JSON list of C-alpha atoms in Angstrom, two decimals:
[
{"chain": "A", "resi": 711, "resn": "UNK", "atom": "CA", "xyz": [-57.68, -118.31, -158.05]},
{"chain": "A", "resi": 712, "resn": "UNK", "atom": "CA", "xyz": [-59.67, -117.69, -154.92]},
{"chain": "A", "resi": 713, "resn": "UNK", "atom": "CA", "xyz": [-63.26, -118.87, -154.78]},
{"chain": "A", "resi": 714, "resn": "UNK", "atom": "CA", "xyz": [-65.42, -120.13, -151.95]},
{"chain": "A", "resi": 715, "resn": "UNK", "atom": "CA", "xyz": [-68.79, -121.78, -152.62]},
{"chain": "A", "resi": 716, "resn": "UNK", "atom": "CA", "xyz": [-71.65, -122.75, -150.36]},
{"chain": "A", "resi": 717, "resn": "UNK", "atom": "CA", "xyz": [-75.18, -124.02, -150.82]},
{"chain": "A", "resi": 718, "resn": "UNK", "atom": "CA", "xyz": [-77.73, -121.24, -150.38]},
{"chain": "A", "resi": 719, "resn": "UNK", "atom": "CA", "xyz": [-80.27, -122.74, -148.02]},
{"chain": "A", "resi": 720, "resn": "UNK", "atom": "CA", "xyz": [-80.70, -125.45, -145.39]},
{"chain": "A", "resi": 721, "resn": "UNK", "atom": "CA", "xyz": [-83.83, -126.24, -143.40]},
{"chain": "A", "resi": 722, "resn": "UNK", "atom": "CA", "xyz": [-83.78, -128.50, -140.35]},
{"chain": "A", "resi": 723, "resn": "UNK", "atom": "CA", "xyz": [-86.06, -129.33, -137.44]},
{"chain": "A", "resi": 724, "resn": "UNK", "atom": "CA", "xyz": [-85.21, -128.23, -133.91]},
{"chain": "A", "resi": 725, "resn": "UNK", "atom": "CA", "xyz": [-83.14, -130.88, -132.17]},
{"chain": "A", "resi": 726, "resn": "UNK", "atom": "CA", "xyz": [-81.74, -132.36, -135.38]},
{"chain": "A", "resi": 727, "resn": "UNK", "atom": "CA", "xyz": [-78.15, -131.93, -136.54]},
{"chain": "A", "resi": 728, "resn": "UNK", "atom": "CA", "xyz": [-77.31, -129.41, -139.25]},
{"chain": "A", "resi": 729, "resn": "UNK", "atom": "CA", "xyz": [-74.46, -129.83, -141.69]},
{"chain": "A", "resi": 730, "resn": "UNK", "atom": "CA", "xyz": [-73.37, -126.83, -143.74]},
{"chain": "A", "resi": 731, "resn": "UNK", "atom": "CA", "xyz": [-70.89, -127.46, -146.53]},
{"chain": "A", "resi": 732, "resn": "UNK", "atom": "CA", "xyz": [-68.28, -125.30, -148.23]},
{"chain": "A", "resi": 733, "resn": "UNK", "atom": "CA", "xyz": [-65.75, -125.82, -151.01]},
{"chain": "A", "resi": 734, "resn": "UNK", "atom": "CA", "xyz": [-62.77, -123.61, -151.76]},
{"chain": "A", "resi": 735, "resn": "UNK", "atom": "CA", "xyz": [-60.19, -123.47, -154.52]},
{"chain": "A", "resi": 736, "resn": "UNK", "atom": "CA", "xyz": [-57.05, -121.99, -152.97]},
{"chain": "A", "resi": 737, "resn": "UNK", "atom": "CA", "xyz": [-54.79, -124.88, -151.96]},
{"chain": "A", "resi": 738, "resn": "UNK", "atom": "CA", "xyz": [-52.50, -122.49, -150.08]},
{"chain": "A", "resi": 739, "resn": "UNK", "atom": "CA", "xyz": [-55.21, -121.54, -147.56]},
{"chain": "A", "resi": 740, "resn": "UNK", "atom": "CA", "xyz": [-53.80, -121.38, -144.05]},
{"chain": "A", "resi": 741, "resn": "UNK", "atom": "CA", "xyz": [-56.93, -121.03, -141.97]},
{"chain": "A", "resi": 742, "resn": "UNK", "atom": "CA", "xyz": [-60.59, -121.67, -142.66]},
{"chain": "A", "resi": 743, "resn": "UNK", "atom": "CA", "xyz": [-63.38, -120.01, -140.72]},
{"chain": "A", "resi": 744, "resn": "UNK", "atom": "CA", "xyz": [-67.06, -120.22, -139.98]},
{"chain": "A", "resi": 745, "resn": "UNK", "atom": "CA", "xyz": [-68.91, -116.99, -139.23]},
{"chain": "A", "resi": 746, "resn": "UNK", "atom": "CA", "xyz": [-72.55, -116.50, -138.21]},
{"chain": "A", "resi": 747, "resn": "UNK", "atom": "CA", "xyz": [-74.60, -113.46, -139.23]},
{"chain": "A", "resi": 748, "resn": "UNK", "atom": "CA", "xyz": [-77.97, -112.73, -137.67]},
{"chain": "A", "resi": 749, "resn": "UNK", "atom": "CA", "xyz": [-80.38, -110.22, -139.26]},
{"chain": "A", "resi": 750, "resn": "UNK", "atom": "CA", "xyz": [-79.10, -106.65, -139.01]},
{"chain": "A", "resi": 751, "resn": "UNK", "atom": "CA", "xyz": [-75.95, -107.70, -137.19]},
{"chain": "A", "resi": 752, "resn": "UNK", "atom": "CA", "xyz": [-72.29, -108.00, -138.02]},
{"chain": "A", "resi": 753, "resn": "UNK", "atom": "CA", "xyz": [-70.44, -111.27, -138.39]},
{"chain": "A", "resi": 754, "resn": "UNK", "atom": "CA", "xyz": [-69.66, -113.37, -135.36]},
{"chain": "A", "resi": 755, "resn": "UNK", "atom": "CA", "xyz": [-66.74, -115.79, -135.52]},
{"chain": "A", "resi": 756, "resn": "UNK", "atom": "CA", "xyz": [-67.93, -119.26, -134.53]},
{"chain": "A", "resi": 757, "resn": "UNK", "atom": "CA", "xyz": [-64.79, -121.29, -135.00]},
{"chain": "A", "resi": 758, "resn": "UNK", "atom": "CA", "xyz": [-61.77, -121.74, -137.23]},
{"chain": "A", "resi": 759, "resn": "UNK", "atom": "CA", "xyz": [-59.44, -124.55, -138.19]},
{"chain": "A", "resi": 760, "resn": "UNK", "atom": "CA", "xyz": [-55.80, -124.56, -139.22]},
{"chain": "A", "resi": 761, "resn": "UNK", "atom": "CA", "xyz": [-55.26, -126.13, -142.61]},
{"chain": "A", "resi": 762, "resn": "UNK", "atom": "CA", "xyz": [-53.15, -129.02, -141.26]},
{"chain": "A", "resi": 763, "resn": "UNK", "atom": "CA", "xyz": [-56.00, -130.24, -139.04]},
{"chain": "A", "resi": 764, "resn": "UNK", "atom": "CA", "xyz": [-58.77, -132.64, -140.04]},
{"chain": "A", "resi": 765, "resn": "UNK", "atom": "CA", "xyz": [-61.29, -131.90, -137.33]},
{"chain": "A", "resi": 766, "resn": "UNK", "atom": "CA", "xyz": [-62.06, -129.46, -134.58]},
{"chain": "A", "resi": 767, "resn": "UNK", "atom": "CA", "xyz": [-64.82, -129.76, -132.00]},
{"chain": "A", "resi": 768, "resn": "UNK", "atom": "CA", "xyz": [-66.15, -126.95, -129.86]},
{"chain": "A", "resi": 769, "resn": "UNK", "atom": "CA", "xyz": [-69.24, -127.78, -127.79]},
{"chain": "A", "resi": 770, "resn": "UNK", "atom": "CA", "xyz": [-72.09, -128.26, -130.29]},
{"chain": "A", "resi": 771, "resn": "UNK", "atom": "CA", "xyz": [-69.93, -127.38, -133.27]},
{"chain": "A", "resi": 772, "resn": "UNK", "atom": "CA", "xyz": [-67.79, -129.81, -135.25]},
{"chain": "A", "resi": 773, "resn": "UNK", "atom": "CA", "xyz": [-65.65, -128.67, -138.17]},
{"chain": "A", "resi": 774, "resn": "UNK", "atom": "CA", "xyz": [-64.37, -131.23, -140.66]},
{"chain": "A", "resi": 775, "resn": "UNK", "atom": "CA", "xyz": [-61.71, -130.38, -143.23]},
{"chain": "A", "resi": 776, "resn": "UNK", "atom": "CA", "xyz": [-60.87, -132.51, -146.24]},
{"chain": "A", "resi": 777, "resn": "UNK", "atom": "CA", "xyz": [-57.85, -130.75, -147.65]},
{"chain": "A", "resi": 778, "resn": "UNK", "atom": "CA", "xyz": [-57.49, -133.10, -150.59]},
{"chain": "A", "resi": 779, "resn": "UNK", "atom": "CA", "xyz": [-61.01, -132.27, -151.82]},
{"chain": "A", "resi": 780, "resn": "UNK", "atom": "CA", "xyz": [-60.85, -128.67, -150.50]},
{"chain": "A", "resi": 781, "resn": "UNK", "atom": "CA", "xyz": [-64.07, -129.30, -148.61]},
{"chain": "A", "resi": 782, "resn": "UNK", "atom": "CA", "xyz": [-65.04, -127.83, -145.26]},
{"chain": "A", "resi": 783, "resn": "UNK", "atom": "CA", "xyz": [-68.15, -128.60, -143.24]},
{"chain": "A", "resi": 784, "resn": "UNK", "atom": "CA", "xyz": [-69.77, -127.30, -140.08]},
{"chain": "A", "resi": 785, "resn": "UNK", "atom": "CA", "xyz": [-71.95, -129.62, -138.07]},
{"chain": "A", "resi": 786, "resn": "UNK", "atom": "CA", "xyz": [-74.25, -128.13, -135.43]},
{"chain": "A", "resi": 787, "resn": "UNK", "atom": "CA", "xyz": [-75.55, -130.73, -133.00]},
{"chain": "A", "resi": 788, "resn": "UNK", "atom": "CA", "xyz": [-79.00, -130.35, -131.38]},
{"chain": "A", "resi": 789, "resn": "UNK", "atom": "CA", "xyz": [-79.87, -127.36, -133.57]},
{"chain": "A", "resi": 790, "resn": "UNK", "atom": "CA", "xyz": [-81.96, -124.70, -131.83]},
{"chain": "A", "resi": 791, "resn": "UNK", "atom": "CA", "xyz": [-84.21, -121.96, -133.22]},
{"chain": "A", "resi": 792, "resn": "UNK", "atom": "CA", "xyz": [-81.57, -119.47, -132.07]},
{"chain": "A", "resi": 793, "resn": "UNK", "atom": "CA", "xyz": [-79.17, -121.03, -134.56]},
{"chain": "A", "resi": 794, "resn": "UNK", "atom": "CA", "xyz": [-81.27, -119.65, -137.44]},
{"chain": "A", "resi": 795, "resn": "UNK", "atom": "CA", "xyz": [-78.93, -117.27, -139.30]},
{"chain": "A", "resi": 796, "resn": "UNK", "atom": "CA", "xyz": [-76.67, -117.03, -142.34]},
{"chain": "A", "resi": 797, "resn": "UNK", "atom": "CA", "xyz": [-73.44, -118.99, -142.01]},
{"chain": "A", "resi": 798, "resn": "UNK", "atom": "CA", "xyz": [-70.38, -117.90, -143.95]},
{"chain": "A", "resi": 799, "resn": "UNK", "atom": "CA", "xyz": [-67.37, -119.99, -144.74]},
{"chain": "A", "resi": 800, "resn": "UNK", "atom": "CA", "xyz": [-64.15, -118.02, -145.24]},
{"chain": "A", "resi": 801, "resn": "UNK", "atom": "CA", "xyz": [-60.58, -118.81, -146.08]},
{"chain": "A", "resi": 802, "resn": "UNK", "atom": "CA", "xyz": [-57.36, -116.97, -145.38]},
{"chain": "A", "resi": 803, "resn": "UNK", "atom": "CA", "xyz": [-55.07, -117.24, -148.41]},
{"chain": "A", "resi": 804, "resn": "UNK", "atom": "CA", "xyz": [-51.53, -118.29, -147.73]},
{"chain": "A", "resi": 805, "resn": "UNK", "atom": "CA", "xyz": [-49.65, -115.74, -149.78]},
{"chain": "A", "resi": 806, "resn": "UNK", "atom": "CA", "xyz": [-48.15, -114.30, -146.64]},
{"chain": "A", "resi": 807, "resn": "UNK", "atom": "CA", "xyz": [-47.05, -110.79, -145.96]},
{"chain": "A", "resi": 808, "resn": "UNK", "atom": "CA", "xyz": [-49.04, -108.44, -143.80]},
{"chain": "A", "resi": 809, "resn": "UNK", "atom": "CA", "xyz": [-52.33, -108.86, -145.63]},
{"chain": "A", "resi": 810, "resn": "UNK", "atom": "CA", "xyz": [-54.95, -110.64, -143.58]},
{"chain": "A", "resi": 811, "resn": "UNK", "atom": "CA", "xyz": [-57.64, -110.73, -146.24]},
{"chain": "A", "resi": 812, "resn": "UNK", "atom": "CA", "xyz": [-60.45, -113.25, -145.79]},
{"chain": "A", "resi": 813, "resn": "UNK", "atom": "CA", "xyz": [-62.25, -114.65, -148.81]},
{"chain": "A", "resi": 814, "resn": "UNK", "atom": "CA", "xyz": [-65.91, -115.30, -147.94]},
{"chain": "A", "resi": 815, "resn": "UNK", "atom": "CA", "xyz": [-68.45, -117.62, -149.50]},
{"chain": "A", "resi": 816, "resn": "UNK", "atom": "CA", "xyz": [-71.94, -116.44, -150.41]},
{"chain": "A", "resi": 817, "resn": "UNK", "atom": "CA", "xyz": [-73.42, -117.74, -147.17]},
{"chain": "A", "resi": 818, "resn": "UNK", "atom": "CA", "xyz": [-75.90, -120.49, -146.28]},
{"chain": "A", "resi": 819, "resn": "UNK", "atom": "CA", "xyz": [-79.22, -119.52, -144.75]},
{"chain": "A", "resi": 820, "resn": "UNK", "atom": "CA", "xyz": [-80.05, -121.99, -141.98]},
{"chain": "A", "resi": 821, "resn": "UNK", "atom": "CA", "xyz": [-83.74, -122.11, -141.08]},
{"chain": "A", "resi": 822, "resn": "UNK", "atom": "CA", "xyz": [-84.63, -124.08, -137.95]},
{"chain": "A", "resi": 823, "resn": "UNK", "atom": "CA", "xyz": [-88.24, -125.23, -137.75]},
{"chain": "A", "resi": 824, "resn": "UNK", "atom": "CA", "xyz": [-89.74, -125.63, -134.25]},
{"chain": "B", "resi": 652, "resn": "UNK", "atom": "CA", "xyz": [-64.91, -104.97, -123.68]},
{"chain": "B", "resi": 653, "resn": "UNK", "atom": "CA", "xyz": [-66.74, -102.71, -126.13]},
{"chain": "B", "resi": 654, "resn": "UNK", "atom": "CA", "xyz": [-67.08, -104.02, -129.65]},
{"chain": "B", "resi": 655, "resn": "UNK", "atom": "CA", "xyz": [-66.46, -102.37, -132.99]},
{"chain": "B", "resi": 656, "resn": "UNK", "atom": "CA", "xyz": [-68.68, -99.31, -133.36]},
{"chain": "B", "resi": 657, "resn": "UNK", "atom": "CA", "xyz": [-69.98, -97.99, -136.67]},
{"chain": "B", "resi": 658, "resn": "UNK", "atom": "CA", "xyz": [-72.15, -95.07, -137.66]},
{"chain": "B", "resi": 659, "resn": "UNK", "atom": "CA", "xyz": [-74.52, -94.35, -139.14]},
{"chain": "B", "resi": 660, "resn": "UNK", "atom": "CA", "xyz": [-76.39, -97.66, -139.17]},
{"chain": "B", "resi": 661, "resn": "UNK", "atom": "CA", "xyz": [-78.43, -96.71, -142.21]},
{"chain": "B", "resi": 662, "resn": "UNK", "atom": "CA", "xyz": [-77.98, -94.18, -144.99]},
{"chain": "B", "resi": 663, "resn": "UNK", "atom": "CA", "xyz": [-80.06, -93.40, -148.06]},
{"chain": "B", "resi": 664, "resn": "UNK", "atom": "CA", "xyz": [-78.65, -91.10, -150.72]},
{"chain": "B", "resi": 665, "resn": "UNK", "atom": "CA", "xyz": [-79.18, -90.34, -154.38]},
{"chain": "B", "resi": 666, "resn": "UNK", "atom": "CA", "xyz": [-76.66, -91.36, -157.01]},
{"chain": "B", "resi": 667, "resn": "UNK", "atom": "CA", "xyz": [-73.80, -88.92, -157.53]},
{"chain": "B", "resi": 668, "resn": "UNK", "atom": "CA", "xyz": [-74.04, -87.74, -153.92]},
{"chain": "B", "resi": 669, "resn": "UNK", "atom": "CA", "xyz": [-71.25, -88.25, -151.41]},
{"chain": "B", "resi": 670, "resn": "UNK", "atom": "CA", "xyz": [-71.37, -90.29, -148.22]},
{"chain": "B", "resi": 671, "resn": "UNK", "atom": "CA", "xyz": [-69.01, -91.08, -145.36]},
{"chain": "B", "resi": 672, "resn": "UNK", "atom": "CA", "xyz": [-68.98, -93.90, -142.82]},
{"chain": "B", "resi": 673, "resn": "UNK", "atom": "CA", "xyz": [-67.20, -93.97, -139.51]},
{"chain": "B", "resi": 674, "resn": "UNK", "atom": "CA", "xyz": [-65.67, -96.85, -137.57]},
{"chain": "B", "resi": 675, "resn": "UNK", "atom": "CA", "xyz": [-64.20, -97.07, -134.08]},
{"chain": "B", "resi": 676, "resn": "UNK", "atom": "CA", "xyz": [-62.33, -100.36, -133.61]},
{"chain": "B", "resi": 677, "resn": "UNK", "atom": "CA", "xyz": [-61.84, -102.26, -130.38]},
{"chain": "B", "resi": 678, "resn": "UNK", "atom": "CA", "xyz": [-59.37, -100.45, -128.16]},
{"chain": "B", "resi": 679, "resn": "UNK", "atom": "CA", "xyz": [-55.81, -101.57, -128.77]},
{"chain": "B", "resi": 680, "resn": "UNK", "atom": "CA", "xyz": [-56.49, -103.24, -132.10]},
{"chain": "B", "resi": 681, "resn": "UNK", "atom": "CA", "xyz": [-53.81, -102.25, -134.58]},
{"chain": "B", "resi": 682, "resn": "UNK", "atom": "CA", "xyz": [-55.46, -103.67, -137.68]},
{"chain": "B", "resi": 683, "resn": "UNK", "atom": "CA", "xyz": [-58.67, -102.32, -139.18]},
{"chain": "B", "resi": 684, "resn": "UNK", "atom": "CA", "xyz": [-60.60, -103.60, -142.18]},
{"chain": "B", "resi": 685, "resn": "UNK", "atom": "CA", "xyz": [-63.42, -102.28, -144.34]},
{"chain": "B", "resi": 686, "resn": "UNK", "atom": "CA", "xyz": [-65.55, -104.87, -146.14]},
{"chain": "B", "resi": 687, "resn": "UNK", "atom": "CA", "xyz": [-68.38, -104.38, -148.64]},
{"chain": "B", "resi": 688, "resn": "UNK", "atom": "CA", "xyz": [-71.25, -106.88, -148.46]},
{"chain": "B", "resi": 689, "resn": "UNK", "atom": "CA", "xyz": [-73.67, -106.72, -151.39]},
{"chain": "B", "resi": 690, "resn": "UNK", "atom": "CA", "xyz": [-77.05, -108.32, -150.80]},
{"chain": "B", "resi": 691, "resn": "UNK", "atom": "CA", "xyz": [-76.86, -112.09, -151.26]},
{"chain": "B", "resi": 692, "resn": "UNK", "atom": "CA", "xyz": [-73.05, -112.15, -151.26]},
{"chain": "B", "resi": 693, "resn": "UNK", "atom": "CA", "xyz": [-70.31, -112.62, -148.73]},
{"chain": "B", "resi": 694, "resn": "UNK", "atom": "CA", "xyz": [-68.23, -109.68, -147.54]},
{"chain": "B", "resi": 695, "resn": "UNK", "atom": "CA", "xyz": [-65.41, -108.52, -149.80]},
{"chain": "B", "resi": 696, "resn": "UNK", "atom": "CA", "xyz": [-62.36, -106.74, -148.40]},
{"chain": "B", "resi": 697, "resn": "UNK", "atom": "CA", "xyz": [-61.99, -103.15, -149.60]},
{"chain": "B", "resi": 698, "resn": "UNK", "atom": "CA", "xyz": [-59.03, -101.98, -147.53]},
{"chain": "B", "resi": 699, "resn": "UNK", "atom": "CA", "xyz": [-56.86, -103.09, -144.61]},
{"chain": "B", "resi": 700, "resn": "UNK", "atom": "CA", "xyz": [-54.97, -100.71, -142.32]},
{"chain": "B", "resi": 701, "resn": "UNK", "atom": "CA", "xyz": [-52.13, -101.56, -139.99]},
{"chain": "B", "resi": 702, "resn": "UNK", "atom": "CA", "xyz": [-52.09, -98.67, -137.52]},
{"chain": "B", "resi": 703, "resn": "UNK", "atom": "CA", "xyz": [-52.39, -95.65, -139.86]},
{"chain": "B", "resi": 704, "resn": "UNK", "atom": "CA", "xyz": [-50.78, -97.31, -142.90]},
{"chain": "B", "resi": 705, "resn": "UNK", "atom": "CA", "xyz": [-52.52, -99.09, -145.77]},
{"chain": "B", "resi": 706, "resn": "UNK", "atom": "CA", "xyz": [-51.62, -102.79, -146.10]},
{"chain": "B", "resi": 707, "resn": "UNK", "atom": "CA", "xyz": [-54.01, -103.85, -148.85]},
{"chain": "B", "resi": 708, "resn": "UNK", "atom": "CA", "xyz": [-56.33, -101.68, -150.95]},
{"chain": "B", "resi": 709, "resn": "UNK", "atom": "CA", "xyz": [-56.22, -103.77, -154.10]},
{"chain": "B", "resi": 710, "resn": "UNK", "atom": "CA", "xyz": [-60.02, -104.11, -154.27]},
{"chain": "B", "resi": 711, "resn": "UNK", "atom": "CA", "xyz": [-60.86, -100.52, -153.40]},
{"chain": "B", "resi": 712, "resn": "UNK", "atom": "CA", "xyz": [-62.37, -98.61, -156.38]},
{"chain": "B", "resi": 713, "resn": "UNK", "atom": "CA", "xyz": [-60.02, -95.71, -155.95]},
{"chain": "B", "resi": 714, "resn": "UNK", "atom": "CA", "xyz": [-61.75, -93.47, -158.49]},
{"chain": "B", "resi": 715, "resn": "UNK", "atom": "CA", "xyz": [-64.65, -93.02, -156.07]},
{"chain": "B", "resi": 716, "resn": "UNK", "atom": "CA", "xyz": [-63.76, -94.65, -152.75]},
{"chain": "B", "resi": 717, "resn": "UNK", "atom": "CA", "xyz": [-61.28, -93.34, -150.21]},
{"chain": "B", "resi": 718, "resn": "UNK", "atom": "CA", "xyz": [-60.46, -94.31, -146.65]},
{"chain": "B", "resi": 719, "resn": "UNK", "atom": "CA", "xyz": [-58.23, -92.94, -143.94]},
{"chain": "B", "resi": 720, "resn": "UNK", "atom": "CA", "xyz": [-57.11, -93.80, -140.45]},
{"chain": "B", "resi": 721, "resn": "UNK", "atom": "CA", "xyz": [-55.11, -90.74, -139.58]},
{"chain": "B", "resi": 722, "resn": "UNK", "atom": "CA", "xyz": [-54.28, -91.39, -135.93]},
{"chain": "B", "resi": 723, "resn": "UNK", "atom": "CA", "xyz": [-54.27, -95.15, -136.15]},
{"chain": "B", "resi": 724, "resn": "UNK", "atom": "CA", "xyz": [-57.56, -95.49, -134.27]},
{"chain": "B", "resi": 725, "resn": "UNK", "atom": "CA", "xyz": [-60.84, -94.36, -135.88]},
{"chain": "B", "resi": 726, "resn": "UNK", "atom": "CA", "xyz": [-61.37, -94.70, -139.60]},
{"chain": "B", "resi": 727, "resn": "UNK", "atom": "CA", "xyz": [-63.63, -93.14, -142.21]},
{"chain": "B", "resi": 728, "resn": "UNK", "atom": "CA", "xyz": [-64.66, -94.58, -145.56]},
{"chain": "B", "resi": 729, "resn": "UNK", "atom": "CA", "xyz": [-65.94, -92.15, -148.19]},
{"chain": "B", "resi": 730, "resn": "UNK", "atom": "CA", "xyz": [-67.72, -92.65, -151.49]},
{"chain": "B", "resi": 731, "resn": "UNK", "atom": "CA", "xyz": [-67.77, -89.74, -153.90]},
{"chain": "B", "resi": 732, "resn": "UNK", "atom": "CA", "xyz": [-69.78, -89.83, -156.12]},
{"chain": "B", "resi": 733, "resn": "UNK", "atom": "CA", "xyz": [-71.98, -92.80, -155.27]},
{"chain": "B", "resi": 734, "resn": "UNK", "atom": "CA", "xyz": [-73.38, -95.15, -157.90]},
{"chain": "B", "resi": 735, "resn": "UNK", "atom": "CA", "xyz": [-76.40, -97.43, -157.72]},
{"chain": "B", "resi": 736, "resn": "UNK", "atom": "CA", "xyz": [-74.13, -100.49, -157.49]},
{"chain": "B", "resi": 737, "resn": "UNK", "atom": "CA", "xyz": [-72.60, -99.15, -154.26]},
{"chain": "B", "resi": 738, "resn": "UNK", "atom": "CA", "xyz": [-75.76, -100.13, -152.40]},
{"chain": "B", "resi": 739, "resn": "UNK", "atom": "CA", "xyz": [-74.49, -102.60, -149.81]},
{"chain": "B", "resi": 740, "resn": "UNK", "atom": "CA", "xyz": [-73.66, -103.08, -146.17]},
{"chain": "B", "resi": 741, "resn": "UNK", "atom": "CA", "xyz": [-70.26, -101.68, -145.25]},
{"chain": "B", "resi": 742, "resn": "UNK", "atom": "CA", "xyz": [-68.67, -103.67, -142.46]},
{"chain": "B", "resi": 743, "resn": "UNK", "atom": "CA", "xyz": [-65.77, -102.54, -140.35]},
{"chain": "B", "resi": 744, "resn": "UNK", "atom": "CA", "xyz": [-63.66, -105.12, -138.51]},
{"chain": "B", "resi": 745, "resn": "UNK", "atom": "CA", "xyz": [-60.58, -105.01, -136.33]},
{"chain": "B", "resi": 746, "resn": "UNK", "atom": "CA", "xyz": [-57.99, -107.43, -135.05]},
{"chain": "B", "resi": 747, "resn": "UNK", "atom": "CA", "xyz": [-55.20, -107.22, -132.52]},
{"chain": "B", "resi": 748, "resn": "UNK", "atom": "CA", "xyz": [-52.53, -107.52, -135.18]},
{"chain": "B", "resi": 749, "resn": "UNK", "atom": "CA", "xyz": [-52.49, -108.34, -138.89]},
{"chain": "B", "resi": 750, "resn": "UNK", "atom": "CA", "xyz": [-51.45, -111.92, -138.21]},
{"chain": "B", "resi": 751, "resn": "UNK", "atom": "CA", "xyz": [-54.08, -112.47, -135.53]},
{"chain": "B", "resi": 752, "resn": "UNK", "atom": "CA", "xyz": [-56.68, -114.97, -136.58]},
{"chain": "B", "resi": 753, "resn": "UNK", "atom": "CA", "xyz": [-59.85, -113.42, -135.24]},
{"chain": "B", "resi": 754, "resn": "UNK", "atom": "CA", "xyz": [-61.40, -110.38, -136.86]},
{"chain": "B", "resi": 755, "resn": "UNK", "atom": "CA", "xyz": [-64.16, -108.73, -134.83]},
{"chain": "B", "resi": 756, "resn": "UNK", "atom": "CA", "xyz": [-66.92, -107.19, -136.90]},
{"chain": "B", "resi": 757, "resn": "UNK", "atom": "CA", "xyz": [-69.10, -104.17, -136.26]},
{"chain": "B", "resi": 758, "resn": "UNK", "atom": "CA", "xyz": [-72.86, -104.13, -137.03]},
{"chain": "B", "resi": 759, "resn": "UNK", "atom": "CA", "xyz": [-72.32, -102.45, -140.40]},
{"chain": "B", "resi": 760, "resn": "UNK", "atom": "CA", "xyz": [-73.76, -99.45, -142.23]},
{"chain": "B", "resi": 761, "resn": "UNK", "atom": "CA", "xyz": [-76.49, -100.24, -144.72]},
{"chain": "B", "resi": 762, "resn": "UNK", "atom": "CA", "xyz": [-76.21, -97.87, -147.72]},
{"chain": "B", "resi": 763, "resn": "UNK", "atom": "CA", "xyz": [-79.01, -97.49, -150.24]},
{"chain": "B", "resi": 764, "resn": "UNK", "atom": "CA", "xyz": [-78.26, -95.46, -153.36]},
{"chain": "B", "resi": 765, "resn": "UNK", "atom": "CA", "xyz": [-81.37, -94.33, -155.27]}
]
């Protein structure tokens, strides 16, 4: 089955690192994504990782993938108040064909305290 | 490059009424998606178009929801008749091709059914 789970809420202080976690069930996932959603806005793709990679770094963002445990995390270094938003983990199932469906988690609300 | 455009941004209707949403994808994007995001949940794919053909509508409640993309560009999503549980944000996204990894999201239409 396809299921993606995230913790609901994370609060950090400005300048600290944030780590948002996600678990998924579909072992055939090909790509895993992190999206950011600010109030009243659509989803913005932050980064994604191919399922045969362990880590991907992009400026302040580090994605770690543990495929054995089906665990994905997003680390934001030097978190800023502008990083306050809902972060969604998503997976792209690997059943192939033309479908490009993404399965999203419920989202983690990141609150950054000044 | 202009992003994905959606209208209206907000809509309030009474149950059993009809409503339609419009989406204009990024120019040149062959694949268009409609997602439903219920409050407190992640987006769920309703339908995926490749040009003007339907690729995946397995989660579209076809008794009341319909969507079309007649000329392979703009798309409309219709609900007729609406139910209370249809209250959600309806997100449109587009990607260059079905296999392309990045989906670009519009700001969404927030629907409230009273």
